[in-house]
Short mmCIF file of C-alpha atoms in Angstrom, two decimals:
data_model
loop_
_atom_site.label_atom_id
_atom_site.label_comp_id
_atom_site.label_asym_id
_atom_site.label_seq_id
_atom_site.Cartn_x
_atom_site.Cartn_y
_atom_site.Cartn_z
CA PHE A 22 74.51 90.74 107.36
CA HIS A 23 75.16 88.36 104.51
CA THR A 24 76.30 85.19 105.13
CA LYS A 25 79.64 85.93 103.97
CA GLN A 26 80.05 88.97 105.62
CA ARG A 27 78.98 87.39 108.82
CA ARG A 28 81.98 84.61 108.40
CA GLU A 29 84.65 87.58 107.93
CA LEU A 30 83.43 89.03 111.18
CA GLU A 31 83.43 85.92 113.12
CA LEU A 32 86.77 84.94 111.67
CA LYS A 33 88.43 88.35 112.77
CA ALA A 34 86.55 87.76 116.43
CA PHE A 35 88.39 83.90 116.26
CA ASN A 36 91.75 85.37 115.33
CA ALA A 37 91.44 87.91 117.99
CA ARG A 38 90.44 85.51 120.62
CA TYR A 39 93.11 82.54 120.04
CA ARG A 40 96.51 82.14 119.54
CA CYS A 41 98.44 79.04 117.72
CA ARG A 42 98.89 76.58 120.17
CA MET A 43 102.35 75.20 118.56
CA CYS A 44 104.06 78.57 117.62
CA ASN A 45 101.87 81.37 119.43
CA ALA A 46 100.39 83.11 116.52
CA LYS A 47 97.77 85.06 116.24
CA GLU A 48 96.81 85.55 112.74
CA ASN A 49 95.65 83.01 110.01
CA ILE A 50 94.23 80.74 113.06
CA GLU A 51 91.63 77.45 112.16
CA ILE A 52 90.23 75.03 114.12
CA HIS A 53 92.22 71.56 114.31
CA HIS A 54 89.88 68.94 115.54
CA LEU A 55 91.84 66.31 118.08
CA TYR A 56 89.64 63.45 116.42
CA GLU A 57 88.12 62.53 113.14
CA TYR A 58 84.37 63.26 112.77
CA SER A 59 82.23 61.05 110.05
CA PRO A 60 79.61 62.62 107.78
CA LYS A 61 76.91 60.93 109.69
CA ASP A 62 77.92 63.20 112.73
CA ILE A 63 74.93 65.91 112.90
CA ILE A 64 76.71 68.93 112.11
CA GLU A 65 73.97 71.53 111.48
CA THR A 66 75.70 74.82 113.10
CA TYR A 67 78.91 76.48 113.80
CA GLU A 68 78.10 75.64 117.73
CA ASP A 69 77.62 71.87 116.73
CA PHE A 70 81.18 71.98 114.67
CA LEU A 71 83.05 73.62 117.90
CA GLN A 72 81.12 70.48 119.74
CA ILE A 73 84.00 68.40 118.88
CA PRO A 74 87.28 69.03 120.75
CA TRP A 75 89.24 70.98 119.01
CA ILE A 76 92.55 73.01 119.34
CA PRO A 77 93.34 76.44 117.85
CA LEU A 78 96.22 76.23 115.22
CA CYS A 79 97.65 78.87 112.84
CA LYS A 80 97.60 77.57 109.02
CA LYS A 81 100.92 76.79 109.15
CA CYS A 82 101.34 74.51 111.79
CA HIS A 83 97.82 73.09 110.84
CA ALA A 84 99.16 71.99 107.51
CA LEU A 85 102.40 70.58 109.46
CA VAL A 86 100.11 68.23 112.02
CA HIS A 87 98.40 67.04 109.07
CA SER A 88 101.21 66.18 106.80
CA ASN A 89 102.69 64.39 109.85
CA GLN A 90 99.24 62.69 110.54
CA GLU A 91 99.23 61.48 106.76
CA GLU A 92 102.88 60.16 107.25
CA GLY A 93 102.56 58.28 110.33
CA GLU A 94 99.36 56.40 108.87
#
């Protein structure tokens, strides 16, 4: 597979497996990391990326969480 095709398949599998923790949606699922990671953290693979604690959120709820975080800063 080309990288783009592989990523599309991974996203379909990811969306089929997880639901949004806030609204229970099962589409457009994204990863929300529970703490910030810096560029100096070694993140070479997708597996490394998933080692940082995270929860699944739909795109809408993910944007809401980030907008609330920015207001609280």
